Tab-separated table of C-alpha atoms in Angstrom:
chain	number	residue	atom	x	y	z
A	1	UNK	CA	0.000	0.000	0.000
A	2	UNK	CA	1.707	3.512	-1.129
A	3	UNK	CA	2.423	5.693	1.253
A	4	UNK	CA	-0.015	8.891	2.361
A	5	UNK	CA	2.254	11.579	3.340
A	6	UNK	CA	0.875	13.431	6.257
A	7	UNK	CA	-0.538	16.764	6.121
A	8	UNK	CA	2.195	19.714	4.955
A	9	UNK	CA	4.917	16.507	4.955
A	10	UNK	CA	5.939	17.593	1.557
A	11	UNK	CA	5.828	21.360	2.538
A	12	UNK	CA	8.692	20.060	5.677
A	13	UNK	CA	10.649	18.525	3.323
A	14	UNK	CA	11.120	21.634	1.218
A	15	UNK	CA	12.109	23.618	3.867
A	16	UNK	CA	15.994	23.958	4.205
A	17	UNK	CA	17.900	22.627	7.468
A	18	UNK	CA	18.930	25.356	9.804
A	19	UNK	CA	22.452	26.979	9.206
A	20	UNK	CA	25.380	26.383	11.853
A	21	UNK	CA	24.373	29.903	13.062
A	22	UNK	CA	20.977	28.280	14.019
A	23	UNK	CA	22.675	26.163	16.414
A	24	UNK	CA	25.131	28.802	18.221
A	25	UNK	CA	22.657	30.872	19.003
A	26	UNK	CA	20.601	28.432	20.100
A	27	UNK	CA	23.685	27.451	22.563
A	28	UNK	CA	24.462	30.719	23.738
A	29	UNK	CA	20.588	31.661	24.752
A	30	UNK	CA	20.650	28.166	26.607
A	31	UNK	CA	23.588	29.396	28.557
A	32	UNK	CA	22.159	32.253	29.093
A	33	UNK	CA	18.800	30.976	30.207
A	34	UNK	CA	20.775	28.592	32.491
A	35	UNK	CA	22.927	30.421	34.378
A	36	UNK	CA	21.879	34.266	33.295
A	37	UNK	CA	25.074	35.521	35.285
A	38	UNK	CA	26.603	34.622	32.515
A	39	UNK	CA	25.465	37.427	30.420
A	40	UNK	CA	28.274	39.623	32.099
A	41	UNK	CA	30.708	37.640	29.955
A	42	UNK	CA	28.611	38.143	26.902
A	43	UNK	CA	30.104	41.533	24.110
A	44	UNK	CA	29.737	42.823	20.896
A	45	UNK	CA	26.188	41.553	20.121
A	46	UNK	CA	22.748	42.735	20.524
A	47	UNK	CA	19.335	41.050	19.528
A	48	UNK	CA	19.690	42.655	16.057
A	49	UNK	CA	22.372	40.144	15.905
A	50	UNK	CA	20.627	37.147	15.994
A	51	UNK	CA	19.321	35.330	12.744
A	52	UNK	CA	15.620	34.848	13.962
A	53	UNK	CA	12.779	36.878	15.280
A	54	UNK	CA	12.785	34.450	18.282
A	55	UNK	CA	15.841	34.411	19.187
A	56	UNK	CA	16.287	38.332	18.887
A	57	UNK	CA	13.486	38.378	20.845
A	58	UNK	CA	14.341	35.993	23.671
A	59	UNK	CA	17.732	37.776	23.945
A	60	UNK	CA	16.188	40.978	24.185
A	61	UNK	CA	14.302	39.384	27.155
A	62	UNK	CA	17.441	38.289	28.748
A	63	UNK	CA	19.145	41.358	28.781
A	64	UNK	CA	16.288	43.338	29.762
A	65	UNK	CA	15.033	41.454	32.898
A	66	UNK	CA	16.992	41.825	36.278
A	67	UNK	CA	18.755	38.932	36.954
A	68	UNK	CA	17.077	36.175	38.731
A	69	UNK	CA	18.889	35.151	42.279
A	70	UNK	CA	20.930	32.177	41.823
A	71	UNK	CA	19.944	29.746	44.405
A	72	UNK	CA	15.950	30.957	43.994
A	73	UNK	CA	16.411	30.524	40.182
A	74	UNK	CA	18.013	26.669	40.632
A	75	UNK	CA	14.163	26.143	42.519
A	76	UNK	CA	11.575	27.302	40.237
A	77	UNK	CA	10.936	28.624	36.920
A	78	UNK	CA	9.552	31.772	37.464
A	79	UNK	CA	12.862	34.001	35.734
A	80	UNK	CA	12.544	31.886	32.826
A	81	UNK	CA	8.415	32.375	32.792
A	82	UNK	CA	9.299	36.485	32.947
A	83	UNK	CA	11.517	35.852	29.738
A	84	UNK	CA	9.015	33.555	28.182
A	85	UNK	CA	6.215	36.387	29.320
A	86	UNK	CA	8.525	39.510	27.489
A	87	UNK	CA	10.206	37.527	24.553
A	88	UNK	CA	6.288	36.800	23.705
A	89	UNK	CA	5.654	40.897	23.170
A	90	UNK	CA	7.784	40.539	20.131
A	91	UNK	CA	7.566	37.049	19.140
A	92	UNK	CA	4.469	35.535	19.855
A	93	UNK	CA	5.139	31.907	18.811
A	94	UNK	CA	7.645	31.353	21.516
A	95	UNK	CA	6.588	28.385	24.074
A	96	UNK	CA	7.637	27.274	27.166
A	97	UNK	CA	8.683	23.914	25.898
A	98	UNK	CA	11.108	25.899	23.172
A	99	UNK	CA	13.099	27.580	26.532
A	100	UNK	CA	13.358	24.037	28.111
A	101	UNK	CA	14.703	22.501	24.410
A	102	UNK	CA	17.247	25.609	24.316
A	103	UNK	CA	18.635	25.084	27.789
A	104	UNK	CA	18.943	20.965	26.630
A	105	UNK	CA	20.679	21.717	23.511
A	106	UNK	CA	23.530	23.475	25.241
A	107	UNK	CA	26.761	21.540	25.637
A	108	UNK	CA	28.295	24.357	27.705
A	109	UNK	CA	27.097	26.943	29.460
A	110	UNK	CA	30.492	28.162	30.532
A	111	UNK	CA	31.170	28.426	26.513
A	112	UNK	CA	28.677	31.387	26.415
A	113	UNK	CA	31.445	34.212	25.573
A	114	UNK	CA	33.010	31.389	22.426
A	115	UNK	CA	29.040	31.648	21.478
A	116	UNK	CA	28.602	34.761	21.298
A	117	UNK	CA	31.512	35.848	19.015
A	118	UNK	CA	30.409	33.068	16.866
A	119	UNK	CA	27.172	34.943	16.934
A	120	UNK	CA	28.693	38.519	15.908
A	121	UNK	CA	30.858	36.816	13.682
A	122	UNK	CA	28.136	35.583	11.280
A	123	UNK	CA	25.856	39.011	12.294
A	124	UNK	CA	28.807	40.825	10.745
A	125	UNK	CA	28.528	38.799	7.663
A	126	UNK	CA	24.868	39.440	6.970
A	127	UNK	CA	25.772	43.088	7.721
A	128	UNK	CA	28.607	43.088	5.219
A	129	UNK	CA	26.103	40.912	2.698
A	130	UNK	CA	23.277	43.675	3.092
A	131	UNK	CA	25.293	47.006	2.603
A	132	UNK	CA	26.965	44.816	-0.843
A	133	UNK	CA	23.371	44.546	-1.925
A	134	UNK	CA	22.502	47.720	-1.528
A	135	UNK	CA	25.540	49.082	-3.500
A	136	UNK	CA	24.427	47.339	-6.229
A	137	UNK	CA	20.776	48.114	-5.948
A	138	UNK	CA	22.035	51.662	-6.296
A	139	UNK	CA	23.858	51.223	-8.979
A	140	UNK	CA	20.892	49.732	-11.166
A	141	UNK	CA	18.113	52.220	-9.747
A	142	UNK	CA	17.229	54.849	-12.985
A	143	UNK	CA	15.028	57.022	-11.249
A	144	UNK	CA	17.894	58.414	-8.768
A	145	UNK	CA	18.780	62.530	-9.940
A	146	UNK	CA	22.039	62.484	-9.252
A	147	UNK	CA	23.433	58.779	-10.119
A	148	UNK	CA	27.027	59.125	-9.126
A	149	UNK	CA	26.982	60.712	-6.100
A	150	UNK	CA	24.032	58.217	-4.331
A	151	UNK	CA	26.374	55.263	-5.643
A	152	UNK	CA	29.342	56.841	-3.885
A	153	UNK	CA	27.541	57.818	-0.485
A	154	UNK	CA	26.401	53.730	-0.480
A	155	UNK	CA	29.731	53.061	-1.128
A	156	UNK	CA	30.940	55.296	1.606
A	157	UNK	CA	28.415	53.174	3.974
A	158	UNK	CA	29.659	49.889	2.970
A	159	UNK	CA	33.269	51.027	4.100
A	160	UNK	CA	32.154	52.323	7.108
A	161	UNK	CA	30.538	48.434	7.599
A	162	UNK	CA	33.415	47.223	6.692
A	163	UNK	CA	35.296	49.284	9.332
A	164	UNK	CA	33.263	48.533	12.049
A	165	UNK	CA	33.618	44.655	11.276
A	166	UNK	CA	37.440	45.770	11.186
A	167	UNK	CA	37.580	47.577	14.539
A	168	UNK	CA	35.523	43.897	16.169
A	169	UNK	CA	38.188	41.530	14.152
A	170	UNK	CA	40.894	42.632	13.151
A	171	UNK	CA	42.183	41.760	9.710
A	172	UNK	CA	45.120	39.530	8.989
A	173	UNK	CA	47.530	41.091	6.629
A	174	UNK	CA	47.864	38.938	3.468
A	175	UNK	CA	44.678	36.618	4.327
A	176	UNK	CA	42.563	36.700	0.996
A	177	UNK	CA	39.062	35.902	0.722
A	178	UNK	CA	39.020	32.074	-1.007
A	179	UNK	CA	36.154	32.717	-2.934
A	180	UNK	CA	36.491	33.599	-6.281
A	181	UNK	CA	35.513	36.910	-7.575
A	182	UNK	CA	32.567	37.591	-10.299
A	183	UNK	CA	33.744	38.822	-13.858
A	184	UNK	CA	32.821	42.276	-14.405
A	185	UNK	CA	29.483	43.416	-15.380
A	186	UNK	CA	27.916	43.985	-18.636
A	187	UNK	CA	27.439	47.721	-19.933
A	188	UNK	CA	23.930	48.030	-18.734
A	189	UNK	CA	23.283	49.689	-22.264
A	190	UNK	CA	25.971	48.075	-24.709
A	191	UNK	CA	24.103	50.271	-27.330
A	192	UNK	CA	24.671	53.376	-26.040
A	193	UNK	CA	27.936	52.915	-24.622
A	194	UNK	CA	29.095	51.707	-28.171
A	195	UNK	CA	27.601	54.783	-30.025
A	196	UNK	CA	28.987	57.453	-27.285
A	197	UNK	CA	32.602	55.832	-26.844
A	198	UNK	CA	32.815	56.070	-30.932
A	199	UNK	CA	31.668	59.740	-30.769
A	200	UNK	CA	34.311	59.828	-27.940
A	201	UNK	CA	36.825	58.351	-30.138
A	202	UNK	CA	35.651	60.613	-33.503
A	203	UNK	CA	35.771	63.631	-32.143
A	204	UNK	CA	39.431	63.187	-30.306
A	205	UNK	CA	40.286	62.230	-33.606
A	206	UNK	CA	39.368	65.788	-35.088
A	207	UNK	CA	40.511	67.917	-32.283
A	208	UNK	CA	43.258	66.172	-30.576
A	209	UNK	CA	44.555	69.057	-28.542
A	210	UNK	CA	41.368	68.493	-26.441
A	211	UNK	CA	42.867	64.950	-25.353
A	212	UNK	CA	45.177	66.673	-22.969
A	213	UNK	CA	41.968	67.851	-21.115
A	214	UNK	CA	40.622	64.706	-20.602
A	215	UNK	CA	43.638	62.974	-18.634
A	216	UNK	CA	41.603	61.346	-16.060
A	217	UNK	CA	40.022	58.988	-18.606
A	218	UNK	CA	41.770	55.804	-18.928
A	219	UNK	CA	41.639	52.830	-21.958
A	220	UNK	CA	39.846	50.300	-19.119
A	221	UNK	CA	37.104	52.952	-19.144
A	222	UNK	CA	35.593	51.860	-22.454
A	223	UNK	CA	33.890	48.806	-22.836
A	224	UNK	CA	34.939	47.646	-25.765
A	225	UNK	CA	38.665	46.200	-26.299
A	226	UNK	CA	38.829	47.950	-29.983
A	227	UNK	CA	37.651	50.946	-28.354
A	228	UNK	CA	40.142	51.136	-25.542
A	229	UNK	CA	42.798	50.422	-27.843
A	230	UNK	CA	42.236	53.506	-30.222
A	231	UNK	CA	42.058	55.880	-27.307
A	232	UNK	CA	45.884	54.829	-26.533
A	233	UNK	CA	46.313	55.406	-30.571
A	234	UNK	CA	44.914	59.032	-29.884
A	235	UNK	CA	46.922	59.789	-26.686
A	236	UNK	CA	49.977	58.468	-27.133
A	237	UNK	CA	49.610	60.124	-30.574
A	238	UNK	CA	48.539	63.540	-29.318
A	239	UNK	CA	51.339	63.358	-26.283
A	240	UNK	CA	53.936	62.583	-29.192
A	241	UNK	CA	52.915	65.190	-31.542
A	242	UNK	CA	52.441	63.379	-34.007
A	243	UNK	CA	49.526	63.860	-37.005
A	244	UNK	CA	46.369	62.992	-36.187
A	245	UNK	CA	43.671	61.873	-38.123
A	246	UNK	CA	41.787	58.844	-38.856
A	247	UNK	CA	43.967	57.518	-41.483
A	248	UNK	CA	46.889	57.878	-38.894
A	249	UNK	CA	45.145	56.533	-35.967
A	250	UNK	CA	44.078	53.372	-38.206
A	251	UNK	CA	47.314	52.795	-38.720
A	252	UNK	CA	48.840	53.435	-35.353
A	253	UNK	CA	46.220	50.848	-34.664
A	254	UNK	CA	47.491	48.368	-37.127
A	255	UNK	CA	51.012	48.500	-35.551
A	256	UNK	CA	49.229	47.466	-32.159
A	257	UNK	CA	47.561	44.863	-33.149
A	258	UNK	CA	43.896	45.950	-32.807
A	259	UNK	CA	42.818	45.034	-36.394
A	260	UNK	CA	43.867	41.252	-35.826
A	261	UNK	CA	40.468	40.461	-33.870
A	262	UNK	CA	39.143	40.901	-37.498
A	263	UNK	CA	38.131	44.595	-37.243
A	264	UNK	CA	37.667	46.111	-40.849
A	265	UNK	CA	39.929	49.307	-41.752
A	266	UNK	CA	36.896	51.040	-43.520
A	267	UNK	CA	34.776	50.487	-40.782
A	268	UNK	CA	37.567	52.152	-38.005
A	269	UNK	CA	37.889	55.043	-40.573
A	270	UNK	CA	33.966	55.489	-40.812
A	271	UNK	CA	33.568	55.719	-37.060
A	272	UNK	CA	36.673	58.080	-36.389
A	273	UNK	CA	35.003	60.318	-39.320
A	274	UNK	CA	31.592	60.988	-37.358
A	275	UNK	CA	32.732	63.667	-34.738
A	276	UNK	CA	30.006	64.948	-32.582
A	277	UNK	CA	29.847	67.098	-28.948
A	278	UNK	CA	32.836	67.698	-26.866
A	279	UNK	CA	36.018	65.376	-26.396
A	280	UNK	CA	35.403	66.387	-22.515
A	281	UNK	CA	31.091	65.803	-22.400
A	282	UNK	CA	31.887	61.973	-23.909
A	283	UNK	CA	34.931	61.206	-21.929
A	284	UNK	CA	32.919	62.370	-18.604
A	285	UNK	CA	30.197	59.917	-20.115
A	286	UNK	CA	32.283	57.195	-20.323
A	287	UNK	CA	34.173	57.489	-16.728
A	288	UNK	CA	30.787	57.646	-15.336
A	289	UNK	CA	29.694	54.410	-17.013
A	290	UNK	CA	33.131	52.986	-15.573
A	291	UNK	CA	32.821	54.256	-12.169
A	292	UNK	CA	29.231	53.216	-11.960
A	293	UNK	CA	30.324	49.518	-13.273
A	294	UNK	CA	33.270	49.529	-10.452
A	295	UNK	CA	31.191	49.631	-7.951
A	296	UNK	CA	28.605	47.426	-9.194
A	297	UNK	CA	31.754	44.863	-9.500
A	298	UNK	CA	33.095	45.931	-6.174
A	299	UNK	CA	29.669	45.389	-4.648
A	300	UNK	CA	29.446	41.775	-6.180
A	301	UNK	CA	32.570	40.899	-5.121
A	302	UNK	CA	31.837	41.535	-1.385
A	303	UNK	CA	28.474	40.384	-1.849
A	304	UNK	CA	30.347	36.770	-2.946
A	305	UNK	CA	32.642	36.605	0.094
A	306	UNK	CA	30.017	37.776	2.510
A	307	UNK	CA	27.839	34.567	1.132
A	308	UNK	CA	30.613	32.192	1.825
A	309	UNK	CA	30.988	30.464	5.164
A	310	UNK	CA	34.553	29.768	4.300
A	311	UNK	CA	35.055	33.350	5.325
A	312	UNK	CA	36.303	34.678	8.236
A	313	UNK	CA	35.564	38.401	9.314
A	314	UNK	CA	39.174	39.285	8.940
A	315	UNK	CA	39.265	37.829	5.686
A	316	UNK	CA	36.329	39.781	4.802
A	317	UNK	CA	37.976	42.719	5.775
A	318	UNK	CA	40.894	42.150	3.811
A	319	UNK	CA	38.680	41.380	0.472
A	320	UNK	CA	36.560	43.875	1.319
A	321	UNK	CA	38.575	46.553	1.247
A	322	UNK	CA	40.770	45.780	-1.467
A	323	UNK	CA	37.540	45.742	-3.898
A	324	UNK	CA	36.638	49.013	-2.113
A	325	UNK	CA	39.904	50.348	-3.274
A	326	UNK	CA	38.982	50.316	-6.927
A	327	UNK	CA	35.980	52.754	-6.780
A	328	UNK	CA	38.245	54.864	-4.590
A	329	UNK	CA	40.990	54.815	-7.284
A	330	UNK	CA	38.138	55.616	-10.280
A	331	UNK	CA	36.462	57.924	-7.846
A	332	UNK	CA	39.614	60.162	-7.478
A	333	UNK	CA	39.475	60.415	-11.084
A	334	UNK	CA	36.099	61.174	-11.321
A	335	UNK	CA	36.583	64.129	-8.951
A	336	UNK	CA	39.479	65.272	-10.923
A	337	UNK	CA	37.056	65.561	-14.193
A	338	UNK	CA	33.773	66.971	-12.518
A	339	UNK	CA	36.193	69.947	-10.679
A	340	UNK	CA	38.577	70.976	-13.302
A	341	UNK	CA	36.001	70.577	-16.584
A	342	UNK	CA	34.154	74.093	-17.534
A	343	UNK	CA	30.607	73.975	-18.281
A	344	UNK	CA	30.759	71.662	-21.729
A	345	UNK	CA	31.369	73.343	-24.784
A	346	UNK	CA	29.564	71.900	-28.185
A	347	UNK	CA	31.975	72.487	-30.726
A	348	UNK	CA	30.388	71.658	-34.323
A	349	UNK	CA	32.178	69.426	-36.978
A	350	UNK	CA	34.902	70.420	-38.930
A	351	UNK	CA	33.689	71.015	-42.203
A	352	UNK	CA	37.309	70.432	-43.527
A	353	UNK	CA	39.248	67.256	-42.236
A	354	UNK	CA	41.330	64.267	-43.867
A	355	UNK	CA	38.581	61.352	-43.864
A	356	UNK	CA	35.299	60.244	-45.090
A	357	UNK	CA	32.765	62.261	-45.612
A	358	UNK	CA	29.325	62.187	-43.420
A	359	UNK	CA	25.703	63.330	-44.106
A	360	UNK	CA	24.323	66.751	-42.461
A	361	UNK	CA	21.812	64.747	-40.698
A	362	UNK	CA	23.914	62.296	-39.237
A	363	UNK	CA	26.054	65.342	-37.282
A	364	UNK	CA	22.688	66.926	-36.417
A	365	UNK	CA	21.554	63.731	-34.986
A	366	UNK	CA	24.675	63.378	-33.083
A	367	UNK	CA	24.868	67.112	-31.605
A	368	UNK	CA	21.292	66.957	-30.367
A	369	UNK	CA	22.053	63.713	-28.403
A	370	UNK	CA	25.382	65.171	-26.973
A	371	UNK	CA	23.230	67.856	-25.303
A	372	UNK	CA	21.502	65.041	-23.199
């Protein structure tokens, strides 16, 4: 005869086993419900700290009651029915039978202090794991007014998380994270990034003396490979004094290499023809882009060591802060550009340069979209 799974069987199976956490906690608040003198041993936690409404609740009991007398608290129960009475104002499932399972499940209740930094240690990373998120939530939200500078304030209050974990453990210098990082994002809009870093590139191309304005804007801010590879044709060009032009950048580009992926000649030519805007208004655009996509990385990356028991605090500190170096590095830069750029200037095409021609309407097209 098959068997008839009792009611909501299947729904128990589906539920996940408790984590390790699950376990500590329920160790330390069984010491704690044991011998509550105990709690003057307890630091660095709070019932925030705990993974469960219950348990946050039953701590926040704990610490708020006065301490039960220790010989009248070995006789009766009526501490514990005070804790059961208050933990029940903010968790209303709690039952006696729960306390008296918590108080059997403890191995040691002169191991409460070992609990409890086992307890702050995983409370740090769910607080390191939430302020990641965020980050990158940020990062992604389009109705924000000011993009940039909400990214960088979250990323401000991840370090400041990542601080505060530093200041409890103290990091280890040269212990890594053993979780391997994400790759990079995606351009959010390849699209767009394509068509602005080739107006970027087209109109360096026809007025390279603006290139020495634009310092702060590095090759690994373009998405594309072919893309960051012409911008070091046009500086190191421009820095050398040498001619430029699209027909000299094409070739500067052949002695790198960049035509071997199979790029054609006419096509580079075509796109360094199409100037459009300001050398300074695209290459703000595209460090933008870049600084928003660091710290979408950087907040993946912490997000991935945060999720992985493996993990210590300290090591999370160390990985942490590393990846928090990177939007410091393209932050610096991005400083640099916002500061020292005037208001943008649209300069119009050159209506006499060495290349291919283009139609009216394309540069019309192009100047109204630079004003954006």
């Amino acid at each position: 005869m098959p068997h008839a799974p009792e009611p909501d069987e299947d729904d128990l199976d589906a539920i996940a086993p408790p984590q390790p956490v699950f376990h500590v906690e329920q160790a330390l608040l069984g010491a704690l419900l044991l011998d509550p003198h105990r709690l003057s041993n307890v630091t660095g936690i709070a019932a925030d700290s705990f993974s469960t409404a219950a348990h946050a609740a039953l701590y926040a009991a704990i610490t708020t009651l006065p301490p039960p007398d220790p010989a009248e608290h070995a006789k009766n129960t009526k501490w514990l029915d005070r804790v059961l009475a208050t933990g029940r104002e903010q968790a209303r499932g709690l039952t006696a039978s729960y306390l008296h399972t918590l108080i059997q499940v403890c191995p040691w209740a002169s191991h409460a202090p070992a609990y409890a930094r086992m307890v702050e240690a995983e409370h740090a990373r769910r607080r390191l794991r939430t302020a990641a998120e965020r980050l990158v939530h940020t990062v992604h939200d389009v109705s924000l007014p000011d993009p940039v500078q909400t990214v960088l304030a979250e990323a401000d209050a991840l370090a400041a998380v990542v601080d505060d974990i530093a200041n409890r453990f103290p990091p280890r210098a040269g212990v890594l994270p053993r979780t391997t990082a994400p790759p990079p994002p995606a351009a959010p809009d390849p699209a767009e990034a394509v068509e602005e870093e080739q107006m970027l590139l087209a109109t360096a191309t026809a007025y390279p003396s603006d290139i020495e304005a634009v310092r702060w804007l590095l090759p690994d801010d373009l998405t594309l490979p072919l893309h960051a590879g012409l911008w070091q044709c046009l500086t190191g060009l421009a820095r050398s004094h040498e001619p430029v032009d699209p027909v000299t950048v094409l070739w500067e580009a052949q002695q790198r290499g960049l035509l071997d992926d199979g790029s054609e000649p006419g096509e580079v030519l075509r796109m360094l023809a199409e100037p459009a805007g300001s050398v300074e208004h695209w290459g703000e655009r595209a460090l933008q882009r870049s600084l928003l996509a660091t710290a979408e990385h950087t907040g993946r990356r912490i997000e991935a060591y945060a999720v992985d028991p493996v993990n210590a605090p300290f090591q999370l500190v160390v990985g942490a802060r590393r990846a928090l170096a990177d939007i410091a590095a393209v932050r610096t830069r991005w400083q640099h550009a916002t500061g020292a750029t005037p208001p943008q200037q649209l300069r119009p095409a050159p209506t006499t340069r060495a290349g291919l021609p283009t139609t009216t309407a394309a540069h019309a097209a192009r100047s109204t979209r630079a004003t954006r």
